[in-house]
Amino acid sequence: MKKIAMRSVRAALQLIPKTLKDKLKQNERLTGLYVRSVRKSGLFFDAPTPKQTQALYGHWLKVNESYFSESMTKIGEWQAVIFGTDNQGVTKEYIKSLGAKTCLITGELALGALEKQISLLDDRLPTLLLNGGDFVESSAIRHLFEALKDNDIVYCDTDELSSNGVKTSPRFLPDWNPELQYSTAYIDSGVLIKTSLLKSLKISNQTTIAELIADLSLTNNDLAINHIALPLVHLSVTEGKRVNLLEGVKKAIEKRSGAKVELDEMFNVNRLCWPNSNPMVSLIIPTRNGKELVKACIESILEKTTYRNYEILLIDNDSDEQESIEYFSYLNTLGKVRVLRYPEPFNYSAINNFGVEHSKGSILGLINNDIEVISPEWLTYMVGHVERDNVGCVGAKLLYSDTRIQHAGVVLGYGGGAGHAHKNFPRYHTGYLNRIIATNNYSAVTAACLLVKRSHFDAVNGLNANDLTVAFNDVDFCLKVKSLGVQNVYCAEAELFHHESVSRGLDISPEKAARFNRELAYLQKKWSALIKADPAYNPNLTLKRENFSIKSAVEF
């Protein structure tokens, strides 16, 4: 029924003249109503409803109930710090009943007394960090203890307890995701930490756990942070809590880095613009013919981009349309554009490698010819990220022509290989854990718009032109760069249109299908471990759809 309704609405929208649709889009009230309605209905993007989520979570809890049974296995001693204030001592008494040797409450101690009490904590014992009003499963300490071995910090998934004791609103988190912490404060309670690390920071009555995690990650490059994919912590919901968490993280970032942080109160995310040294960026755009696409792409870059130190290399892959050839000749007269001929059979990897060989920049940008700039500061944000020592590839938020999400990060495992997170969701939808609107880490991003340091490109020998001529070459490239010990980043502030595959069409011939299957098999063999368990995703979420819903019964 839902699919029939969706087709009907889409068909009706197609009947509206484009000029009228453009005029209607300019009406903020109508646009706002449309966005809110689509968010609520999930009609066009298969978002799970709260009722569906709760049903799936109920099944998930039954399947995994053994993880929550109290273990008789003896664990070592531990201590706890409750942040904020306790609810009439309920949390403190519960924590003590689980065996905590010491339990401090930050909001109930004066600053000097708090600092002294924390200094007296035993360095030999780990410390549990919990927000006042939150609770942990009785088996949580054992799981956290085991996961802390050879690590500095461990956190887990969370949910909430309803007034009648039902577990609701699960948050299935990714493994350590620094950019998501900076932008959303996603780790905010139920953390087990080595006490010496806790003592290395100044903690006040207003300090939050999310702020501590951000602070430590910015000052310790080799910090070992582990994650348990089980909802062992039950969060209390407090009005305004999320903004307070973000403000704390913002304070830590501004103290420890040169990033400019803006708190976006409309979406409740931090937006970070990292400083850059104004490096030369080489934007490499392959094309065969496609004058109108190339014209929209290059003119949007030249006219809208506020970052100015870049060159454009248009790689002409044997164009034979006279109007395209003439337009490319014109482009070659522009100061920022060079047109290079590549008269060989189409090979996406080889064409881009060729472009890199002839480029001048220390930063390389792989750009499809059907990209069109939306946000003028797209390159400023992306360059700020890519220049950081611990960052590899940086991707952008890409929209279809009708403003649905085309790319907001790549998840490994979709379709047995890889797919785009939140594909087809509306432009202004927040996504799961705010991961559409917030900059965060993914294992891979699409090369339709990707920035990378030349040094990283060279270190992994560029794109694989032998085994991956068309498909998955960008995923393979990102994973090779990630293996250098850096993080790949999806930059939500860089918005562009991607009129996907308009120029090449679909791979529907037997020959193209066979090539696709060969390239998929190559990816599956080389990166099998990451495809099986993508650290930027969560094993409790589905790989059947790109909507971040909980696994269904048949997937267990």
PDB file of C-alpha atoms in Angstrom, residues 82-93 105 108 132-133:
ATOM      1  CA  ILE A  82      28.393  10.397  38.190  1.00  0.00           C
ATOM      2  CA  PHE A  83      28.258  13.619  36.165  1.00  0.00           C
ATOM      3  CA  GLY A  84      25.753  16.329  37.041  1.00  0.00           C
ATOM      4  CA  THR A  85      23.447  15.592  39.927  1.00  0.00           C
ATOM      5  CA  ASP A  86      21.903  12.335  41.063  1.00  0.00           C
ATOM      6  CA  ASN A  87      18.165  11.802  41.324  1.00  0.00           C
ATOM      7  CA  GLN A  88      17.835  11.537  45.126  1.00  0.00           C
ATOM      8  CA  GLY A  89      20.746   9.138  45.223  1.00  0.00           C
ATOM      9  CA  VAL A  90      18.988   6.516  43.081  1.00  0.00           C
ATOM     10  CA  THR A  91      21.802   6.156  40.545  1.00  0.00           C
ATOM     11  CA  LYS A  92      24.533   6.251  43.190  1.00  0.00           C
ATOM     12  CA  GLU A  93      22.883   3.557  45.288  1.00  0.00           C
ATOM     13  CA  ILE A 105      28.910  12.945  42.024  1.00  0.00           C
ATOM     14  CA  GLU A 108      27.329  17.795  44.505  1.00  0.00           C
ATOM     15  CA  GLY A 132      23.004  11.317  36.723  1.00  0.00           C
ATOM     16  CA  GLY A 133      19.700   9.599  36.034  1.00  0.00           C
TER      17      GLY A 133
END
